[in-house]
Coordinates of C-alpha atoms in Angstrom, one line a residue:
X1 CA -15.5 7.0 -3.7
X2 CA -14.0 5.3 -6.8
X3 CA -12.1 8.1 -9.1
X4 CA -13.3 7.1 -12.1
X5 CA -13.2 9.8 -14.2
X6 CA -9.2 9.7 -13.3
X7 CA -8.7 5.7 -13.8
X8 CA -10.5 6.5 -17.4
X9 CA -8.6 9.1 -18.4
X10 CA -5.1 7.5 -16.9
X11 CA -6.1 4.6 -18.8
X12 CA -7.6 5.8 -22.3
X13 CA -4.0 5.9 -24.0
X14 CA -4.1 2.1 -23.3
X15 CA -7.2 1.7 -25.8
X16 CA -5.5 1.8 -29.4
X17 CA -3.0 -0.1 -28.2
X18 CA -4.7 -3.0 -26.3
X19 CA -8.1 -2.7 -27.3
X20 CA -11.2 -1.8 -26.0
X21 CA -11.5 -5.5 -24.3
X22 CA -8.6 -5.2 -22.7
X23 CA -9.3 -2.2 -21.4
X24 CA -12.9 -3.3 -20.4
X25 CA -10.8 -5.9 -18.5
X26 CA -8.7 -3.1 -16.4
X27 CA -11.1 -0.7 -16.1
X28 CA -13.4 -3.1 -14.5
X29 CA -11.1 -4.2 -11.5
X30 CA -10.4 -1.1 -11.0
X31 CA -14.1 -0.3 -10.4
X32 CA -14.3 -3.1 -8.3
X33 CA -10.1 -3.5 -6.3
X34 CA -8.9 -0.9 -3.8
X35 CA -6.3 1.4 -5.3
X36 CA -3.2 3.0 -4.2
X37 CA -3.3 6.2 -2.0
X38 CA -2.6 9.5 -3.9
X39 CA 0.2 10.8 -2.2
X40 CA 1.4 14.0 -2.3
X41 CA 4.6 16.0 -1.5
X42 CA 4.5 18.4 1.2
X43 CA 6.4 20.4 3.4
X44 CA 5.8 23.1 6.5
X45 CA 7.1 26.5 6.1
X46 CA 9.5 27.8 7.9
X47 CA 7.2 29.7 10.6
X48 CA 4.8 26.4 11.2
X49 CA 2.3 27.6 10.5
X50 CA 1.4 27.2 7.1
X51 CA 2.2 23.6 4.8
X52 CA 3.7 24.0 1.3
X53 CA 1.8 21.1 -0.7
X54 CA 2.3 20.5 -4.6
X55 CA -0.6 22.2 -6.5
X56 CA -3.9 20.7 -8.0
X57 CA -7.2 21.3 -8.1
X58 CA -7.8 19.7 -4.9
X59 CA -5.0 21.3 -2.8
X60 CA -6.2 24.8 -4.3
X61 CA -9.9 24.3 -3.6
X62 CA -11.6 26.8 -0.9
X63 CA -12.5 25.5 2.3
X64 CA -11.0 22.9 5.2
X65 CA -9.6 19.7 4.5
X66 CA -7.2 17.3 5.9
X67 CA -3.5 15.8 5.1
X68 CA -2.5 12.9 6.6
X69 CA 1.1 12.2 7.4
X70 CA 1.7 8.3 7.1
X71 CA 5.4 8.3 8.7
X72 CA 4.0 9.8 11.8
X73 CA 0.3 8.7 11.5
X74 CA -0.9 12.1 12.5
X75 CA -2.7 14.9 11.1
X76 CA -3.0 18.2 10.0
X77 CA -5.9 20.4 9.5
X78 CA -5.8 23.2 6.9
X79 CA -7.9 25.7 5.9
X80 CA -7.4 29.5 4.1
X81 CA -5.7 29.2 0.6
X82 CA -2.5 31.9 1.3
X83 CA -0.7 31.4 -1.8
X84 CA -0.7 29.2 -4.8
X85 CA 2.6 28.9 -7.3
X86 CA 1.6 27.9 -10.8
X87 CA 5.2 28.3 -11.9
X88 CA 6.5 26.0 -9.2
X89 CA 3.4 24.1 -8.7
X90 CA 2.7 24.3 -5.3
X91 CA -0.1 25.8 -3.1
X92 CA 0.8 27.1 1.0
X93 CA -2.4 27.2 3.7
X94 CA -2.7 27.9 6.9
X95 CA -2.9 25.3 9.5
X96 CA -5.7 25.1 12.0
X97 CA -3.5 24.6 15.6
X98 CA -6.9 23.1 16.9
X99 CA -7.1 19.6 16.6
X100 CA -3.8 19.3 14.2
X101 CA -0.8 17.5 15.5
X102 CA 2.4 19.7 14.0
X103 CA 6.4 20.1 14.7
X104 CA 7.1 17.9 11.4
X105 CA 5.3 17.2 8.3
X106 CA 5.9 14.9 5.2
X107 CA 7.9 14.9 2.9
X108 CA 4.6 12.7 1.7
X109 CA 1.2 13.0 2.7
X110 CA -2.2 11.7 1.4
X111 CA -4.9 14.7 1.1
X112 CA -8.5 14.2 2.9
X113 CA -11.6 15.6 3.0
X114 CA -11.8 14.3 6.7
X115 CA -11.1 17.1 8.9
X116 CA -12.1 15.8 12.5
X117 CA -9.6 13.0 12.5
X118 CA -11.2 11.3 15.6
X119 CA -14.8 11.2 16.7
X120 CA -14.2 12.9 20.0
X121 CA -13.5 16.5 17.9
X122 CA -17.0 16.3 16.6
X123 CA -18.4 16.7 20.1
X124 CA -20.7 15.2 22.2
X125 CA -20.4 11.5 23.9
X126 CA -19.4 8.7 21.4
X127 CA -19.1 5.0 22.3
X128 CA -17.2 2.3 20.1
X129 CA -20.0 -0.4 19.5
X130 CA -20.2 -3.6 17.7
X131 CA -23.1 -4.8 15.0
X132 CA -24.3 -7.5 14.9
X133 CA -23.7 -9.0 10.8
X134 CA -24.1 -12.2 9.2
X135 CA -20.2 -12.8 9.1
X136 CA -20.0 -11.0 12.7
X137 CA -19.4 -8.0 14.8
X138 CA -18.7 -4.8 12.7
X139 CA -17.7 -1.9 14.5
X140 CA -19.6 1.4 14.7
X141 CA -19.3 4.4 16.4
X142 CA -22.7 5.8 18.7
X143 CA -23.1 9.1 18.9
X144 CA -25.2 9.6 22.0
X145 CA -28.4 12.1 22.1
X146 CA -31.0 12.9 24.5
X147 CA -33.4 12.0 21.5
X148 CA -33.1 8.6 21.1
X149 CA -36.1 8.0 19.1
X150 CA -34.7 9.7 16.0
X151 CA -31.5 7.7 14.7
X152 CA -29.3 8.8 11.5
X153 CA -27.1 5.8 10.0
X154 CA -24.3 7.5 8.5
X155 CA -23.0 5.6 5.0
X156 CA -19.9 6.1 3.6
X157 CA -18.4 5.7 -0.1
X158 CA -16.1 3.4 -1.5
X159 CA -12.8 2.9 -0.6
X160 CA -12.9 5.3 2.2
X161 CA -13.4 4.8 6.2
X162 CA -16.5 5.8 8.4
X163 CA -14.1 8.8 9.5
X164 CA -14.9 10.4 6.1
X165 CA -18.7 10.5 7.8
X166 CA -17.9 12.7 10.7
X167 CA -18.8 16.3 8.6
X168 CA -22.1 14.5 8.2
X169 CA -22.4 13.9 12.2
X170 CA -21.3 16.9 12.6
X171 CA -24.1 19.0 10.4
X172 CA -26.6 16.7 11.6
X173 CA -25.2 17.5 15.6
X174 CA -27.7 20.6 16.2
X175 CA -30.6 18.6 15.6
X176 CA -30.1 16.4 18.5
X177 CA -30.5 13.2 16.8
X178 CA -28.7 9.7 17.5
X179 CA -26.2 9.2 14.9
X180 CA -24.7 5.6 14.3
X181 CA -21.6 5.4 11.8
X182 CA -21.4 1.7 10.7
X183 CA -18.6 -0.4 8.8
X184 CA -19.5 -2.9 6.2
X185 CA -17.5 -5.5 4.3
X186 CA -15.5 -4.4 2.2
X187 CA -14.1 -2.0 5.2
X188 CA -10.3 -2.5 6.1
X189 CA -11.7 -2.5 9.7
X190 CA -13.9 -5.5 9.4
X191 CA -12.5 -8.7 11.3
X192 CA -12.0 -11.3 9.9
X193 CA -11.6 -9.6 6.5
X194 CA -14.5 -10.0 3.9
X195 CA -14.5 -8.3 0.5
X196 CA -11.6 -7.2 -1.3
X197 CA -14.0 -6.4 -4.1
X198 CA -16.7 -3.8 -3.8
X199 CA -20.3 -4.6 -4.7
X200 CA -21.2 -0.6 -5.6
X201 CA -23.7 -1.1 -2.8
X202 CA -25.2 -4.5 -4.2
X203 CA -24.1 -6.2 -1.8
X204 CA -22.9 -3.6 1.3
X205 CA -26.8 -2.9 2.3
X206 CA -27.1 -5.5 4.0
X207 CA -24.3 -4.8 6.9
X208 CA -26.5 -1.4 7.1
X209 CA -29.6 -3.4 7.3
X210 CA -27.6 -5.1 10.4
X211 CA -27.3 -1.0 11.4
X212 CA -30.3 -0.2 11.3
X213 CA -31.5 -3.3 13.2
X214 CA -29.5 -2.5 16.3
X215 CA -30.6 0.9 15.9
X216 CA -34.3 -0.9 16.2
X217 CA -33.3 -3.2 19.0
X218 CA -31.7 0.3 20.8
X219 CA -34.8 2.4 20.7
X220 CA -35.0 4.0 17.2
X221 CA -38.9 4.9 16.1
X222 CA -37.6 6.6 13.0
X223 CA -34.2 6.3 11.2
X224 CA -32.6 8.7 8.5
X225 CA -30.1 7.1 6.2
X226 CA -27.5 9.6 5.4
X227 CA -25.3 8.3 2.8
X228 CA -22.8 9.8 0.2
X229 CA -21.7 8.7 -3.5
X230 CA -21.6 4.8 -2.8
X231 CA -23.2 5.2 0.5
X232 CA -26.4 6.7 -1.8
X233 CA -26.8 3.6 -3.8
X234 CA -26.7 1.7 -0.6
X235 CA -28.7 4.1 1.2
X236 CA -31.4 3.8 -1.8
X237 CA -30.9 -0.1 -1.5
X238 CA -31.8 -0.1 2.4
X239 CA -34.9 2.3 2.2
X240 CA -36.4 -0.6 -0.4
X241 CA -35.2 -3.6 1.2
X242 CA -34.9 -3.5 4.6
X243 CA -37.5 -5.4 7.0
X244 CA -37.7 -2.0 9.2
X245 CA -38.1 -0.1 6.0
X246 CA -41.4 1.4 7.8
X247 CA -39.3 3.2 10.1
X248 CA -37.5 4.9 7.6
X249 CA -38.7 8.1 7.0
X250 CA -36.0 9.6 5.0
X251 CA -32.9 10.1 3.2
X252 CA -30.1 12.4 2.5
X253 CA -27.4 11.6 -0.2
X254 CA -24.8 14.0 -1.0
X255 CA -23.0 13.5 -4.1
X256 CA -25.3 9.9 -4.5
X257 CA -24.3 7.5 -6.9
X258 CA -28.1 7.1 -8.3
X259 CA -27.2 5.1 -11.6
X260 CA -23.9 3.6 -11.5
X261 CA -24.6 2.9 -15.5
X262 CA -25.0 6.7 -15.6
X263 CA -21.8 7.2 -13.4
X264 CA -19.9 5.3 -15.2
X265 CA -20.7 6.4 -18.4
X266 CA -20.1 9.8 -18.0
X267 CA -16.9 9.1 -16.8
X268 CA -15.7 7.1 -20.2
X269 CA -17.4 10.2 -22.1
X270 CA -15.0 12.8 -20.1
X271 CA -11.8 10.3 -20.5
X272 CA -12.4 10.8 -24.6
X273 CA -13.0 6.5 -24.2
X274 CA -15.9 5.6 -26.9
X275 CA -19.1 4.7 -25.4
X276 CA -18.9 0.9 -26.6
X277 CA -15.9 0.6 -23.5
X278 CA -18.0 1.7 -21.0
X279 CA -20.7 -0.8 -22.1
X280 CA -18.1 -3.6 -22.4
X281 CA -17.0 -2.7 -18.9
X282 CA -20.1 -3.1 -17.5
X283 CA -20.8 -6.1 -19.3
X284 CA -17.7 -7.9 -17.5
X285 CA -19.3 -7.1 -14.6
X286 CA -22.5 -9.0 -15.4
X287 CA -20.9 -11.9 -16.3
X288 CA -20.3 -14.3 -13.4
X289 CA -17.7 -16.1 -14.9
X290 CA -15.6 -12.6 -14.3
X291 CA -17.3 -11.7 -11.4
X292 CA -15.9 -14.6 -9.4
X293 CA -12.3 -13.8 -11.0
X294 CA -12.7 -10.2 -9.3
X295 CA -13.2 -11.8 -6.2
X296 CA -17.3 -10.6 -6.4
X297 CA -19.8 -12.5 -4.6
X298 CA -21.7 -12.1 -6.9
X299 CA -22.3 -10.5 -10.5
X300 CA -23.4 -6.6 -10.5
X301 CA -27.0 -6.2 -11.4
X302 CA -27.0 -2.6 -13.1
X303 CA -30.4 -2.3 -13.3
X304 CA -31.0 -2.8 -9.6
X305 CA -28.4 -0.4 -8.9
X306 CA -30.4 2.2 -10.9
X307 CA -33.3 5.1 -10.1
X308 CA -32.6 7.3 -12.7
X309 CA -34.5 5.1 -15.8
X310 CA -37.1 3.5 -13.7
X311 CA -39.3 6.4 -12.9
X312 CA -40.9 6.8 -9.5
X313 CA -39.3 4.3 -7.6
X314 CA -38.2 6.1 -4.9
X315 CA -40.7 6.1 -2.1
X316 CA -39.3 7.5 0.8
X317 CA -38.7 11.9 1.6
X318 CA -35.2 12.6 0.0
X319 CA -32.8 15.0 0.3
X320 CA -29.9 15.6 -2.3
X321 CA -27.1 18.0 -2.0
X322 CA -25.0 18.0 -4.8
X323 CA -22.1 20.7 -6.4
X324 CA -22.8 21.5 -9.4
X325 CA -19.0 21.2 -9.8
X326 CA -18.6 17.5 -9.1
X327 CA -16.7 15.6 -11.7
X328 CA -16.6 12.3 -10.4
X329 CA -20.5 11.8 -10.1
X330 CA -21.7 14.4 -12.7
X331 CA -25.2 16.8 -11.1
X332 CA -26.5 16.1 -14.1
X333 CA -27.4 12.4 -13.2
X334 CA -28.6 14.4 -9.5
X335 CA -30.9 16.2 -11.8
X336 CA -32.1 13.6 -13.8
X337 CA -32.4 11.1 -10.3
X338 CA -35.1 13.9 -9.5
X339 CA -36.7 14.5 -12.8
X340 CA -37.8 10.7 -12.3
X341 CA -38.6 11.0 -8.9
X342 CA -40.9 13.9 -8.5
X343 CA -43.0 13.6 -5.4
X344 CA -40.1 12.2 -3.3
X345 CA -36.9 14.0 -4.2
X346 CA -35.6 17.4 -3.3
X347 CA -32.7 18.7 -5.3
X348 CA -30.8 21.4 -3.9
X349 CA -27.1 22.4 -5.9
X350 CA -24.6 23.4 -2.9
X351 CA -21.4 25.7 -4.3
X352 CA -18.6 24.5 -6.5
X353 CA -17.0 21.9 -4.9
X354 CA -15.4 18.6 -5.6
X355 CA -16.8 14.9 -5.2
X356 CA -18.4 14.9 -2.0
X357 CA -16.7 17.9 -0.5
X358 CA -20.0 19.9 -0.6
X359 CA -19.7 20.3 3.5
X360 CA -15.8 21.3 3.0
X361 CA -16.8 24.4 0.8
X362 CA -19.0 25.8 2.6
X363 CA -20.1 23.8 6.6
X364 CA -22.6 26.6 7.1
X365 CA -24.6 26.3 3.9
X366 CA -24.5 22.4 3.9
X367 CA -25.9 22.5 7.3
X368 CA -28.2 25.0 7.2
X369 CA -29.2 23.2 3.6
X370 CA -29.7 20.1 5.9
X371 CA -31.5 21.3 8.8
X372 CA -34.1 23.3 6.8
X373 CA -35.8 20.2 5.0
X374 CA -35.3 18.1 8.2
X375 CA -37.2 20.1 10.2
X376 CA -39.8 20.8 6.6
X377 CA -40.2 17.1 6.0
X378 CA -39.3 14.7 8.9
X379 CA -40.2 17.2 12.3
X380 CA -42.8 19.2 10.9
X381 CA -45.2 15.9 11.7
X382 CA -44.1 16.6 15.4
X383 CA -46.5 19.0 15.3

């Protein structure tokens, strides 16, 4: 998803200079436009089995992750923290040999919370498929199951790739459900190109409404919409929406984006930017004038992209697992999401992790999380 509690605070010593419009005016497209990758330096160690990598608080974080080596297009899978070096700023782990393609590494690498790479090292039989949307074919990948009348439609955030999903397939793998992981429009994957602006799920729905049609027209009876940070707005957005919303008979968003208002926000609040550049911010993007300069389809409607102030408007079973830890969509606004939603919405806090790296932390928590109010809420009518 969108950093933006970095973008704000990279961009608050631009307010007394420029002003809070202009800064309105940057902020917003970078809500809105693709940013650079985050590169970082890294290096292996001299036995191979271990990468040197410069130190923050995402390298230094407990659990399994991903760097991705752009001059080879491979990657590496890392895990146990082995040293960090505040003085030199740098932290070593040790590589995973399984699934990791080493002999050379960096000098730069981009950091990932992907740590499956490809879908054949999640397991089980996979088929490239194409979905049917209103500008074309999107590609998807089908994760085969014997249970074909249970489908998950896995939605990823902004800015990333359906490869982010595979943890998701992964903790949902033991339940023996179908599992479909769409693209949508603003996807680098998409041919022809669509959106070089994102639509914070206004828009982006409806290529998962053309998901979860083909997962109709293949057999589904009941579909779960799985989706994290920007994939939870658009998740949210599906379960009202959708013509096959009956079939929907619950959710899961980890890390959701439930009030992009909210989201947003918070993150001017943490950047030290007053709260009338926030507002300003999301005024722009109101204003259809500015819309269409930003390449939008449309205008953002914040009030439809919100279920934390309108009580009770969540209908369907839903799951959220958030870290209590998570700066760049605060828990509070997962806590608050539930407050208003009552009868529908199970909260659960997973251990201190970043923005949607809940599974990273800790895989066996997450799934077992997961698979406890599946089996409570959507099998226990099985009988």
């Amino acid at each position: 998803m969108l950093t933006t509690r970095r973008i704000l605070a990279g961009l608050a010593f631009v307010v007394p200079v420029a002003g809070l419009s202009g800064f309105a005016v940057i902020m917003a497209r970078k809500i809105v436009k693709r940013g650079p990758k985050d590169y970082r330096q890294a290096v292996l160690t001299g036995d191979g089995r271990r990468i040197r990598i410069d130190l923050d608080d995402y390298t230094k974080a407990p659990g399994d992750f991903g760097v991705f080596d752009p001059s080879t297009q491979k990657y590496t899978r890392v895990g146990e923290v082995t040293l960090i070096n505040e003085d030199q700023k740098y932290v070593e782990r040790r590589i995973d040999p399984l699934g990791s393609a080493t002999g050379r590494l960096g000098p730069i690498v981009d950091w990932t919370p992907d740590v499956f790479f490809e879908p054949s090292a999640v397991g089980g039989l996979y088929e490239e498929v194409d979905v049917p949307t209103d500008y074309g074919a999107a590609p998807a990948w089908l994760f085969e199951s014997e249970n074909t009348d249970v489908w998950v439609i896995h939605i990823h955030g902004s800015w990333t790739d359906r490869s982010i999903m595979f943890r998701d397939v992964h903790a949902f793998s033991s339940l023996g459900f179908t599992s479909l992981v769409p693209t949508f429009r603003s996807d680098l994957e998409v041919s022809p190109p669509q959106g070089e602006s994102s639509h914070l799920g206004q828009t982006e729905w409806r290529d998962v409404e053309s998901a979860v049609s083909y997962a109709v027209a293949h057999g589904a009876k009941r579909i779960i919409l799985s989706g994290w940070s920007m994939g939870g707005t658009i998740a949210l957005l599906t379960a009202e929406r959708s013509v096959h919303r009956d079939r929907i008979v619950g959710l899961v968003l980890v890390g959701p984006v439930t009030s992009w208002r909210k989201a947003i926000a918070a993150g001017a609040v943490r950047a030290g930017v007053p709260a009338i550049g926030a507002s300003l911010v999301m005024r722009l993007l109101q204003a259809p004038s500015f819309a269409k300069v930003l390449g939008l389809e449309e205008p953002l409607d914040f009030d439809a992209l919100d279920w934390v102030d309108m009580p009770n408007r969540v209908a369907v079973p839903t799951l959220v697992l958030h870290s209590t830890a998570d700066q760049e969509v605060p828990w509070e606004i997962s806590a608050a999401f539930q407050r208003a939603n009552p009868d529908t919405v199970t909260l659960i806090s997973l251990p201190e992790a970043h923005h949607t790296q809940e599974w990273n932390a800790s895989p066996s928590t997450f799934t077992k999380e997961l698979a406890g109010w599946i089996s409570k809420t959507i099998l226990s009518e099985d009988g």
